[in-house]
Amino acid sequence: MPKPKSFLRVFTESGPLVALAVAIALLVGIAGPASAQFFGFPGFGGPPQRQAPRNNGGGWFGGDFFAPFQHAPQQQQQQQQAPRQDFSRAPPPAKRDTAPERNVLVLGDAMADWLAYGLEDTYSEQPDMGVIRKHKTVSGLIKYQPKGEPSDWAAAARSILATEKPDAIVVILGLNDRVSIREPVVEKDDKKTEKKDDKNTHAKDTKPSDGTAKPDDKPVDTELSPEDAADAPQAATPERSARSANGVYEFRDERWVELYNKKIDELIGVLKSKGVPVLWVGLPAIRGQKGTSDMLFLDALYREGAAKAGITYVDVWDGFVDEAGRFMQKGPDFEGQTRQLRTSDGVFFTKAGARKLAHYVEREVTRLLARSTPVALPTEPATPDANAAPGQPARPLAGPIVPLVASSVGTDQLLGGPGSRPAAVDPLTARTLVKGEPLAPPAGRADDFAWPRREIGREQAKGETPV
């Protein structure tokens, strides 16, 4: 009878040992891909596995084992890192078949680009009106461009007006002027004069003084009492001491306002030299409480400068704010339809917003150009009618221009005062227009109620009264 094999001897034989080795190899081969699939761990000795994109909770198996428990900020990061769209540039102007008879020149920054775009859409059905865009997107009265010439808008406007022949000039800018302004400080001449004064003072002090003092002389080192010092006038300090040491003034400073007003006046003076109507358009509200406040501050300076120079100021503020005076993204367009007026950045315009902005300017341009148009006067009243029948008096083509209500008062007399008499008035005109009496109807008309009936074409004799 064979002896039973022990447990250790069974596993030490060649057959079971080979089977065990094969089983372990299969287990390791299966565990590697499984761990890489579910847990992201690479297999033993294998290259690192690429992680599949997460499916935002795409199930327990297949996509990501822990997907239901993990957040997916990858999509949010992609949205945040998306490039911002540039709304500062308006669409380019369309080509026109015919050359316009009149042109409106638009100067300024990116706001002027959008205003010109709206004016082009406004005048699209008026072939006699054209728009000339002369803008620089990132510019302002303080600095036209970072380097080079021209350095300011006044110099740039001179070169533009030398080549263009506009019938009206429109300006809108200031969006980039909310920065500090630098004033050139010239101290060389002042230092020389101060040195000369110090030398003269030192020479006077070194002169021998007489022992007797004059009665009008006062001791130099005498100290005043506190009451006298309070009543004494303050010494006038130099203007340079109240200014910034480096000549830089922040936005809204008192000196900043003075320097900025000078730039406004300088630009208006250059534009008025062309001899055509000049319009300064105020800035609209932009998103944000601080931005809206800055636009109001700048508009006040533009309005004051335009009034002082005698040019037209176009106020567009109410068109882009709500009833509470806050920034309005959507609102009524120039036709009253509610539309998107401003772009998503809260600064620039959509097509409807640009058209509404241009609506304010177009009204003023039309009014100013109509005023400057020469009026065609009537012909001379003595001009005879060439088609007049022979033997009959010739009628003039147009009568003289006479006032409806005239008075014989001189230029140095008061209207309605003593000695003034009204001009002679036609009695028929006074009876019909002043008293309201009707005109005598002609014979045979439906409203002729005279009795007995008059014959048509036969005038009633004077003094003849019907029975």
Tab-separated table of C-alpha atoms in Angstrom:
chain	number	residue	atom	x	y	z
A	1	MET	CA	0.000	0.000	0.000
A	2	PRO	CA	1.576	3.286	-1.107
A	3	LYS	CA	2.106	5.953	1.515
A	4	PRO	CA	0.051	9.186	1.168
A	5	LYS	CA	2.020	12.207	-0.118
A	6	SER	CA	2.457	15.127	2.191
A	7	PHE	CA	1.148	18.599	1.317
A	8	LEU	CA	4.638	20.064	0.927
A	9	ARG	CA	5.781	17.234	-1.317
A	10	VAL	CA	2.832	17.707	-3.650
A	11	PHE	CA	3.844	21.337	-4.372
A	12	THR	CA	7.516	20.562	-4.657
A	13	GLU	CA	7.080	18.211	-7.579
A	14	SER	CA	7.678	19.510	-11.072
A	15	GLY	CA	4.135	19.295	-12.405
A	16	PRO	CA	2.274	21.359	-9.808
A	17	LEU	CA	5.147	23.804	-9.588
A	18	VAL	CA	4.949	24.533	-13.290
A	19	ALA	CA	1.182	24.984	-13.085
A	20	LEU	CA	1.555	27.419	-10.201
A	21	ALA	CA	4.130	29.462	-12.119
A	22	VAL	CA	1.845	29.683	-15.119
A	23	ALA	CA	-1.059	30.826	-12.932
A	24	ILE	CA	1.042	33.556	-11.321
A	25	ALA	CA	2.203	34.772	-14.729
A	26	LEU	CA	-1.366	34.960	-15.993
A	27	LEU	CA	-2.446	36.857	-12.890
A	28	VAL	CA	0.308	39.424	-13.286
A	29	GLY	CA	-0.478	39.878	-16.962
A	30	ILE	CA	-4.129	40.552	-16.257
A	31	ALA	CA	-3.576	42.800	-13.218
A	32	GLY	CA	-1.353	45.281	-15.108
A	33	PRO	CA	-3.864	46.462	-17.750
A	34	ALA	CA	-6.666	46.364	-15.204
A	35	SER	CA	-4.805	48.653	-12.812
A	36	ALA	CA	-3.947	51.017	-15.655
A	37	GLN	CA	-7.572	51.102	-16.772
A	38	PHE	CA	-9.280	51.631	-13.417
A	39	PHE	CA	-6.622	53.316	-11.266
A	40	GLY	CA	-4.253	54.904	-13.752
A	41	PHE	CA	-1.231	52.904	-12.573
A	42	PRO	CA	1.089	51.593	-15.295
A	43	GLY	CA	1.793	47.926	-15.516
A	44	PHE	CA	4.934	46.375	-14.143
A	45	GLY	CA	7.815	47.492	-16.281
A	46	GLY	CA	5.526	49.081	-18.825
A	47	PRO	CA	5.478	52.661	-20.068
A	48	PRO	CA	3.173	55.146	-18.330
A	49	GLN	CA	-0.345	55.061	-19.693
A	50	ARG	CA	-2.043	58.147	-21.106
A	51	GLN	CA	-5.040	59.216	-19.119
A	52	ALA	CA	-8.256	59.300	-21.037
A	53	PRO	CA	-10.187	62.566	-20.936
A	54	ARG	CA	-12.680	62.724	-18.124
A	55	ASN	CA	-16.323	62.477	-18.943
A	56	ASN	CA	-17.716	64.490	-16.022
A	57	GLY	CA	-19.302	61.495	-14.256
A	58	GLY	CA	-19.229	59.091	-17.158
A	59	GLY	CA	-20.048	55.902	-15.203
A	60	TRP	CA	-18.383	53.443	-12.918
A	61	PHE	CA	-16.597	51.450	-15.610
A	62	GLY	CA	-14.930	52.212	-18.899
A	63	GLY	CA	-14.194	55.969	-18.789
A	64	ASP	CA	-13.016	56.660	-15.249
A	65	PHE	CA	-13.607	54.507	-12.196
A	66	PHE	CA	-13.675	57.479	-9.803
A	67	ALA	CA	-15.438	59.853	-12.206
A	68	PRO	CA	-18.613	60.213	-10.084
A	69	PHE	CA	-16.515	61.408	-7.108
A	70	GLN	CA	-14.265	63.869	-8.903
A	71	HIS	CA	-14.866	67.395	-10.260
A	72	ALA	CA	-13.831	68.335	-13.762
A	73	PRO	CA	-12.428	71.885	-13.754
A	74	GLN	CA	-10.719	71.343	-17.086
A	75	GLN	CA	-13.639	72.753	-19.099
A	76	GLN	CA	-13.917	75.774	-16.813
A	77	GLN	CA	-10.203	76.490	-17.192
A	78	GLN	CA	-10.520	76.329	-20.962
A	79	GLN	CA	-13.384	78.817	-20.840
A	80	GLN	CA	-11.407	81.177	-18.613
A	81	GLN	CA	-8.328	80.962	-20.826
A	82	ALA	CA	-10.305	81.683	-24.010
A	83	PRO	CA	-8.924	84.807	-25.750
A	84	ARG	CA	-10.972	87.968	-25.274
A	85	GLN	CA	-12.512	89.396	-28.393
A	86	ASP	CA	-11.351	92.853	-29.433
A	87	PHE	CA	-14.329	95.181	-29.893
A	88	SER	CA	-12.291	98.363	-30.226
A	89	ARG	CA	-12.256	98.206	-34.026
A	90	ALA	CA	-15.406	98.812	-36.033
A	91	PRO	CA	-16.077	97.094	-39.378
A	92	PRO	CA	-14.230	98.722	-42.279
A	93	PRO	CA	-16.095	101.192	-44.505
A	94	ALA	CA	-17.825	99.910	-47.609
A	95	LYS	CA	-16.819	101.199	-51.028
A	96	ARG	CA	-19.201	103.637	-52.672
A	97	ASP	CA	-19.843	103.870	-56.380
A	98	THR	CA	-20.082	107.662	-56.533
A	99	ALA	CA	-17.999	110.329	-54.854
A	100	PRO	CA	-20.035	112.282	-52.275
A	101	GLU	CA	-20.526	116.008	-52.626
A	102	ARG	CA	-20.127	116.648	-48.891
A	103	ASN	CA	-17.910	114.900	-46.371
A	104	VAL	CA	-17.954	114.657	-42.595
A	105	LEU	CA	-14.493	114.226	-41.059
A	106	VAL	CA	-14.478	112.101	-37.875
A	107	LEU	CA	-11.442	112.392	-35.569
A	108	GLY	CA	-10.669	110.602	-32.316
A	109	ASP	CA	-9.935	107.224	-30.767
A	110	ALA	CA	-11.806	103.912	-30.996
A	111	MET	CA	-15.065	105.698	-30.160
A	112	ALA	CA	-14.600	107.760	-33.327
A	113	ASP	CA	-14.179	104.546	-35.317
A	114	TRP	CA	-17.589	103.305	-34.139
A	115	LEU	CA	-19.187	106.715	-34.633
A	116	ALA	CA	-17.927	106.867	-38.215
A	117	TYR	CA	-19.275	103.360	-38.792
A	118	GLY	CA	-22.706	104.480	-37.589
A	119	LEU	CA	-22.613	107.614	-39.745
A	120	GLU	CA	-21.714	105.538	-42.795
A	121	ASP	CA	-24.775	103.392	-42.174
A	122	THR	CA	-26.870	106.531	-41.716
A	123	TYR	CA	-25.697	108.059	-45.004
A	124	SER	CA	-25.857	104.780	-46.937
A	125	GLU	CA	-29.018	105.983	-48.694
A	126	GLN	CA	-27.690	109.519	-49.220
A	127	PRO	CA	-25.084	109.384	-51.990
A	128	ASP	CA	-24.311	113.081	-51.585
A	129	MET	CA	-23.003	112.607	-48.005
A	130	GLY	CA	-19.763	110.836	-47.158
A	131	VAL	CA	-17.703	110.054	-44.051
A	132	ILE	CA	-13.919	110.311	-43.697
A	133	ARG	CA	-12.419	108.185	-40.916
A	134	LYS	CA	-9.253	109.622	-39.397
A	135	HIS	CA	-8.973	107.860	-36.060
A	136	LYS	CA	-6.269	106.242	-33.962
A	137	THR	CA	-7.667	103.425	-31.865
A	138	VAL	CA	-5.437	103.849	-28.802
A	139	SER	CA	-4.885	107.581	-28.492
A	140	GLY	CA	-5.955	110.604	-26.488
A	141	LEU	CA	-5.408	114.276	-25.930
A	142	ILE	CA	-2.623	113.517	-23.466
A	143	LYS	CA	-0.696	111.177	-25.748
A	144	TYR	CA	-1.354	110.546	-29.429
A	145	GLN	CA	1.110	107.673	-29.705
A	146	PRO	CA	3.855	106.235	-27.476
A	147	LYS	CA	6.780	107.360	-29.654
A	148	GLY	CA	7.431	109.508	-32.667
A	149	GLU	CA	5.646	112.417	-34.244
A	150	PRO	CA	2.983	113.707	-34.030
A	151	SER	CA	2.967	113.577	-30.265
A	152	ASP	CA	-0.522	114.999	-29.673
A	153	TRP	CA	-3.849	115.285	-31.475
A	154	ALA	CA	-3.407	118.978	-32.247
A	155	ALA	CA	-0.353	118.261	-34.405
A	156	ALA	CA	-2.058	115.261	-35.982
A	157	ALA	CA	-5.128	117.345	-36.823
A	158	ARG	CA	-2.983	119.945	-38.588
A	159	SER	CA	-1.528	117.333	-40.919
A	160	ILE	CA	-4.959	115.789	-41.555
A	161	LEU	CA	-6.642	119.105	-42.360
A	162	ALA	CA	-3.830	119.964	-44.749
A	163	THR	CA	-4.905	117.131	-47.056
A	164	GLU	CA	-8.654	116.798	-46.417
A	165	LYS	CA	-11.474	119.174	-47.364
A	166	PRO	CA	-14.379	118.344	-45.056
A	167	ASP	CA	-17.680	120.194	-44.803
A	168	ALA	CA	-18.009	119.388	-41.085
A	169	ILE	CA	-15.626	118.060	-38.422
A	170	VAL	CA	-16.697	115.703	-35.618
A	171	VAL	CA	-14.471	114.855	-32.630
A	172	ILE	CA	-14.954	112.166	-29.982
A	173	LEU	CA	-12.120	110.921	-27.760
A	174	GLY	CA	-10.975	110.774	-24.149
A	175	LEU	CA	-11.391	107.095	-23.319
A	176	ASN	CA	-7.616	106.728	-22.855
A	177	ASP	CA	-7.086	110.038	-21.043
A	178	ARG	CA	-7.779	108.717	-17.544
A	179	VAL	CA	-4.055	108.674	-16.816
A	180	SER	CA	-1.540	110.989	-15.228
A	181	ILE	CA	-0.211	113.902	-17.208
A	182	ARG	CA	3.376	115.122	-17.197
A	183	GLU	CA	4.279	118.780	-17.363
A	184	PRO	CA	7.801	119.613	-18.496
A	185	VAL	CA	9.648	121.319	-15.646
A	186	VAL	CA	12.229	123.947	-16.639
A	187	GLU	CA	14.446	124.851	-13.682
A	188	LYS	CA	17.756	125.893	-15.269
A	189	ASP	CA	16.864	129.555	-15.707
A	190	ASP	CA	15.284	129.667	-12.262
A	191	LYS	CA	18.426	128.282	-10.641
A	192	LYS	CA	20.593	130.907	-12.377
A	193	THR	CA	18.403	133.766	-11.157
A	194	GLU	CA	18.360	132.323	-7.632
A	195	LYS	CA	22.173	132.188	-7.593
A	196	LYS	CA	22.398	135.816	-8.748
A	197	ASP	CA	19.968	136.912	-6.043
A	198	ASP	CA	21.964	135.038	-3.408
A	199	LYS	CA	25.187	136.772	-4.531
A	200	ASN	CA	23.579	140.201	-4.406
A	201	THR	CA	22.143	139.542	-0.960
A	202	HIS	CA	25.476	138.291	0.327
A	203	ALA	CA	27.249	141.398	-1.023
A	204	LYS	CA	24.768	143.670	0.731
A	205	ASP	CA	25.199	141.853	4.031
A	206	THR	CA	28.987	142.151	3.903
A	207	LYS	CA	28.905	145.948	3.509
A	208	PRO	CA	29.865	147.888	6.702
A	209	SER	CA	26.751	149.221	8.338
A	210	ASP	CA	26.523	152.588	10.018
A	211	GLY	CA	26.215	152.706	13.783
A	212	THR	CA	23.072	154.842	13.680
A	213	ALA	CA	19.879	153.293	12.509
A	214	LYS	CA	17.253	155.178	10.563
A	215	PRO	CA	13.931	155.796	12.282
A	216	ASP	CA	12.002	153.908	9.571
A	217	ASP	CA	14.273	150.893	9.772
A	218	LYS	CA	12.953	147.841	11.616
A	219	PRO	CA	15.127	145.184	13.196
A	220	VAL	CA	15.381	142.177	10.954
A	221	ASP	CA	15.375	139.549	13.689
A	222	THR	CA	12.418	140.956	15.586
A	223	GLU	CA	9.872	138.207	16.256
A	224	LEU	CA	6.170	138.959	15.922
A	225	SER	CA	3.651	138.065	18.556
A	226	PRO	CA	1.286	135.177	17.791
A	227	GLU	CA	-1.639	137.562	17.233
A	228	ASP	CA	0.378	139.783	14.871
A	229	ALA	CA	1.715	136.756	13.044
A	230	ALA	CA	-1.828	135.484	12.465
A	231	ASP	CA	-2.955	138.827	11.039
A	232	ALA	CA	0.146	139.328	8.913
A	233	PRO	CA	-0.257	138.468	5.198
A	234	GLN	CA	1.257	135.198	4.105
A	235	ALA	CA	4.243	135.402	1.816
A	236	ALA	CA	3.409	134.389	-1.755
A	237	THR	CA	4.984	131.027	-2.375
A	238	PRO	CA	6.242	130.255	-5.868
A	239	GLU	CA	3.830	128.344	-8.081
A	240	ARG	CA	6.476	125.714	-8.641
A	241	SER	CA	6.541	124.808	-4.952
A	242	ALA	CA	2.835	123.914	-5.005
A	243	ARG	CA	3.345	121.628	-7.964
A	244	SER	CA	4.677	118.139	-8.179
A	245	ALA	CA	8.433	117.794	-7.937
A	246	ASN	CA	8.667	115.604	-11.041
A	247	GLY	CA	5.905	117.379	-12.977
A	248	VAL	CA	3.489	114.406	-12.920
A	249	TYR	CA	-0.136	115.026	-11.944
A	250	GLU	CA	-2.708	112.351	-11.363
A	251	PHE	CA	-6.083	112.143	-13.033
A	252	ARG	CA	-8.603	114.673	-11.630
A	253	ASP	CA	-5.958	116.770	-9.872
A	254	GLU	CA	-6.485	120.509	-10.054
A	255	ARG	CA	-3.348	121.032	-12.103
A	256	TRP	CA	-4.294	118.051	-14.297
A	257	VAL	CA	-7.571	119.775	-15.160
A	258	GLU	CA	-5.751	122.994	-16.083
A	259	LEU	CA	-3.318	121.224	-18.400
A	260	TYR	CA	-6.069	119.118	-19.964
A	261	ASN	CA	-8.229	122.171	-20.649
A	262	LYS	CA	-5.296	123.712	-22.502
A	263	LYS	CA	-5.107	120.656	-24.739
A	264	ILE	CA	-8.855	120.866	-25.433
A	265	ASP	CA	-8.586	124.537	-26.374
A	266	GLU	CA	-5.549	123.873	-28.569
A	267	LEU	CA	-7.300	121.127	-30.543
A	268	ILE	CA	-10.470	123.178	-30.995
A	269	GLY	CA	-8.402	126.119	-32.236
A	270	VAL	CA	-6.767	123.929	-34.886
A	271	LEU	CA	-10.126	122.558	-36.059
A	272	LYS	CA	-11.810	125.967	-36.201
A	273	SER	CA	-9.064	127.261	-38.479
A	274	LYS	CA	-10.584	125.180	-41.289
A	275	GLY	CA	-13.663	127.426	-41.339
A	276	VAL	CA	-16.277	124.636	-41.217
A	277	PRO	CA	-18.700	123.596	-38.442
A	278	VAL	CA	-16.997	121.711	-35.594
A	279	LEU	CA	-18.867	119.286	-33.332
A	280	TRP	CA	-17.477	117.767	-30.137
A	281	VAL	CA	-19.324	114.589	-29.127
A	282	GLY	CA	-19.462	113.664	-25.450
A	283	LEU	CA	-18.468	110.225	-24.203
A	284	PRO	CA	-21.222	107.713	-23.373
A	285	ALA	CA	-21.446	105.796	-20.120
A	286	ILE	CA	-19.359	102.633	-19.769
A	287	ARG	CA	-19.811	99.657	-17.475
A	288	GLY	CA	-18.789	100.113	-13.865
A	289	GLN	CA	-19.462	102.847	-11.355
A	290	LYS	CA	-15.937	104.259	-11.565
A	291	GLY	CA	-15.925	104.236	-15.362
A	292	THR	CA	-19.276	106.003	-15.510
A	293	SER	CA	-18.043	108.621	-13.044
A	294	ASP	CA	-14.896	109.205	-15.112
A	295	MET	CA	-16.927	109.703	-18.290
A	296	LEU	CA	-19.133	112.279	-16.537
A	297	PHE	CA	-16.043	114.119	-15.318
A	298	LEU	CA	-14.497	114.286	-18.793
A	299	ASP	CA	-17.785	115.261	-20.453
A	300	ALA	CA	-18.036	118.261	-18.147
A	301	LEU	CA	-14.625	119.454	-19.380
A	302	TYR	CA	-15.568	118.926	-23.033
A	303	ARG	CA	-18.870	120.755	-22.619
A	304	GLU	CA	-17.145	123.710	-20.973
A	305	GLY	CA	-14.440	123.862	-23.641
A	306	ALA	CA	-16.971	123.692	-26.481
A	307	ALA	CA	-19.096	126.458	-24.972
A	308	LYS	CA	-16.043	128.664	-24.479
A	309	ALA	CA	-14.895	128.146	-28.076
A	310	GLY	CA	-18.370	128.579	-29.576
A	311	ILE	CA	-18.650	125.140	-31.190
A	312	THR	CA	-21.461	122.585	-30.973
A	313	TYR	CA	-21.395	120.035	-28.150
A	314	VAL	CA	-23.400	116.852	-28.811
A	315	ASP	CA	-24.647	115.214	-25.601
A	316	VAL	CA	-25.288	111.471	-26.065
A	317	TRP	CA	-25.398	110.485	-22.383
A	318	ASP	CA	-29.148	109.915	-22.031
A	319	GLY	CA	-29.192	107.513	-24.956
A	320	PHE	CA	-27.046	104.892	-23.213
A	321	VAL	CA	-28.234	104.981	-19.588
A	322	ASP	CA	-31.449	103.834	-17.951
A	323	GLU	CA	-33.907	105.923	-15.959
A	324	ALA	CA	-31.637	105.764	-12.897
A	325	GLY	CA	-28.621	107.007	-14.871
A	326	ARG	CA	-26.844	103.641	-14.859
A	327	PHE	CA	-25.040	101.911	-17.695
A	328	MET	CA	-27.440	100.183	-20.098
A	329	GLN	CA	-26.384	97.110	-22.091
A	330	LYS	CA	-29.706	96.729	-23.899
A	331	GLY	CA	-32.148	99.474	-24.682
A	332	PRO	CA	-34.156	101.212	-27.368
A	333	ASP	CA	-32.374	101.938	-30.609
A	334	PHE	CA	-32.950	105.064	-32.670
A	335	GLU	CA	-36.248	103.582	-33.885
A	336	GLY	CA	-37.469	102.615	-30.401
A	337	GLN	CA	-36.863	98.856	-30.702
A	338	THR	CA	-35.125	97.167	-27.743
A	339	ARG	CA	-31.792	95.819	-28.940
A	340	GLN	CA	-28.258	95.094	-27.798
A	341	LEU	CA	-26.515	98.467	-27.866
A	342	ARG	CA	-23.138	97.727	-26.256
A	343	THR	CA	-20.648	94.909	-26.662
A	344	SER	CA	-19.858	92.387	-23.942
A	345	ASP	CA	-16.872	94.420	-22.711
A	346	GLY	CA	-19.215	97.226	-21.670
A	347	VAL	CA	-17.303	99.900	-23.575
A	348	PHE	CA	-17.881	99.767	-27.316
A	349	PHE	CA	-20.943	99.359	-29.514
A	350	THR	CA	-22.885	96.914	-31.583
A	351	LYS	CA	-24.244	97.941	-34.966
A	352	ALA	CA	-27.488	99.119	-33.359
A	353	GLY	CA	-25.541	101.064	-30.725
A	354	ALA	CA	-23.294	102.718	-33.296
A	355	ARG	CA	-26.344	103.659	-35.335
A	356	LYS	CA	-27.945	105.248	-32.282
A	357	LEU	CA	-24.750	107.135	-31.464
A	358	ALA	CA	-24.626	108.439	-35.023
A	359	HIS	CA	-28.282	109.487	-34.833
A	360	TYR	CA	-27.439	112.206	-32.299
A	361	VAL	CA	-24.594	113.514	-34.456
A	362	GLU	CA	-26.448	113.298	-37.769
A	363	ARG	CA	-29.188	115.635	-36.546
A	364	GLU	CA	-26.693	118.328	-35.577
A	365	VAL	CA	-24.663	117.924	-38.772
A	366	THR	CA	-27.805	118.319	-40.886
A	367	ARG	CA	-28.819	121.421	-38.963
A	368	LEU	CA	-25.400	123.069	-39.244
A	369	LEU	CA	-24.963	122.273	-42.926
A	370	ALA	CA	-28.447	123.587	-43.710
A	371	ARG	CA	-27.581	126.827	-41.940
A	372	SER	CA	-24.396	127.235	-43.960
A	373	THR	CA	-26.154	126.532	-47.288
A	374	PRO	CA	-26.675	129.732	-49.335
A	375	VAL	CA	-30.338	130.688	-49.695
A	376	ALA	CA	-31.647	131.212	-53.241
A	377	LEU	CA	-33.168	134.691	-53.274
A	378	PRO	CA	-36.107	135.492	-55.575
A	379	THR	CA	-35.507	137.235	-58.837
A	380	GLU	CA	-35.789	140.961	-59.219
A	381	PRO	CA	-39.413	142.146	-59.217
A	382	ALA	CA	-38.777	144.342	-62.290
A	383	THR	CA	-38.063	141.335	-64.503
A	384	PRO	CA	-40.847	141.293	-67.137
A	385	ASP	CA	-42.710	138.215	-68.236
A	386	ALA	CA	-41.652	137.207	-71.732
A	387	ASN	CA	-44.936	135.357	-72.354
A	388	ALA	CA	-47.163	138.365	-71.647
A	389	ALA	CA	-49.811	139.145	-74.267
A	390	PRO	CA	-49.288	142.356	-76.253
A	391	GLY	CA	-51.196	145.332	-74.934
A	392	GLN	CA	-51.429	143.947	-71.380
A	393	PRO	CA	-49.180	144.850	-68.448
A	394	ALA	CA	-46.391	142.349	-67.864
A	395	ARG	CA	-46.373	140.543	-64.550
A	396	PRO	CA	-43.090	139.995	-62.688
A	397	LEU	CA	-41.937	136.442	-62.067
A	398	ALA	CA	-41.800	137.053	-58.318
A	399	GLY	CA	-42.920	139.855	-56.111
A	400	PRO	CA	-40.805	141.738	-53.604
A	401	ILE	CA	-40.175	140.292	-50.142
A	402	VAL	CA	-42.185	142.347	-47.647
A	403	PRO	CA	-42.767	141.712	-43.934
A	404	LEU	CA	-46.239	140.616	-42.923
A	405	VAL	CA	-46.289	143.016	-39.990
A	406	ALA	CA	-44.256	146.137	-40.593
A	407	SER	CA	-43.734	149.257	-38.539
A	408	SER	CA	-42.283	152.646	-39.313
A	409	VAL	CA	-40.239	152.795	-36.112
A	410	GLY	CA	-36.575	153.660	-36.452
A	411	THR	CA	-33.753	151.552	-35.144
A	412	ASP	CA	-33.301	153.858	-32.156
A	413	GLN	CA	-36.985	153.866	-31.141
A	414	LEU	CA	-38.982	151.491	-29.004
A	415	LEU	CA	-41.546	149.267	-30.650
A	416	GLY	CA	-45.049	150.317	-29.599
A	417	GLY	CA	-43.755	153.507	-28.031
A	418	PRO	CA	-45.043	157.032	-28.622
A	419	GLY	CA	-44.618	158.297	-32.143
A	420	SER	CA	-44.729	154.863	-33.755
A	421	ARG	CA	-47.454	154.160	-36.248
A	422	PRO	CA	-48.223	150.861	-37.914
A	423	ALA	CA	-47.715	150.475	-41.603
A	424	ALA	CA	-50.650	150.798	-43.964
A	425	VAL	CA	-52.657	147.596	-44.152
A	426	ASP	CA	-54.922	146.533	-46.991
A	427	PRO	CA	-58.571	146.877	-45.840
A	428	LEU	CA	-59.542	143.627	-47.542
A	429	THR	CA	-56.763	141.831	-45.662
A	430	ALA	CA	-57.799	143.406	-42.368
A	431	ARG	CA	-61.464	142.510	-42.897
A	432	THR	CA	-60.827	138.886	-43.796
A	433	LEU	CA	-57.751	137.942	-41.754
A	434	VAL	CA	-58.208	140.131	-38.686
A	435	LYS	CA	-61.998	140.392	-38.333
A	436	GLY	CA	-62.691	137.015	-39.896
A	437	GLU	CA	-65.369	138.181	-42.310
A	438	PRO	CA	-65.905	135.934	-45.332
A	439	LEU	CA	-65.180	137.052	-48.847
A	440	ALA	CA	-68.097	137.829	-51.131
A	441	PRO	CA	-68.779	134.658	-53.113
A	442	PRO	CA	-68.872	134.923	-56.892
A	443	ALA	CA	-72.242	134.739	-58.617
A	444	GLY	CA	-73.561	131.267	-59.238
A	445	ARG	CA	-71.436	129.497	-56.623
A	446	ALA	CA	-73.117	127.180	-54.131
A	447	ASP	CA	-72.549	129.582	-51.231
A	448	ASP	CA	-73.989	132.581	-53.126
A	449	PHE	CA	-77.169	133.348	-51.163
A	450	ALA	CA	-77.820	136.800	-52.633
A	451	TRP	CA	-81.404	137.488	-53.697
A	452	PRO	CA	-82.542	137.997	-56.342
A	453	ARG	CA	-80.223	135.668	-58.157
A	454	ARG	CA	-77.412	137.328	-59.990
A	455	GLU	CA	-76.539	136.378	-63.465
A	456	ILE	CA	-73.212	134.661	-63.861
A	457	GLY	CA	-70.640	137.035	-65.264
A	458	ARG	CA	-72.754	140.154	-64.599
A	459	GLU	CA	-71.499	142.457	-61.890
A	460	GLN	CA	-74.071	144.134	-59.689
A	461	ALA	CA	-74.203	147.850	-60.265
A	462	LYS	CA	-73.091	150.111	-57.495
A	463	GLY	CA	-75.968	151.516	-55.517
A	464	GLU	CA	-78.346	148.852	-56.827
A	465	THR	CA	-80.102	147.177	-53.923
A	466	PRO	CA	-82.282	144.134	-54.277
A	467	VAL	CA	-85.961	144.579	-53.524
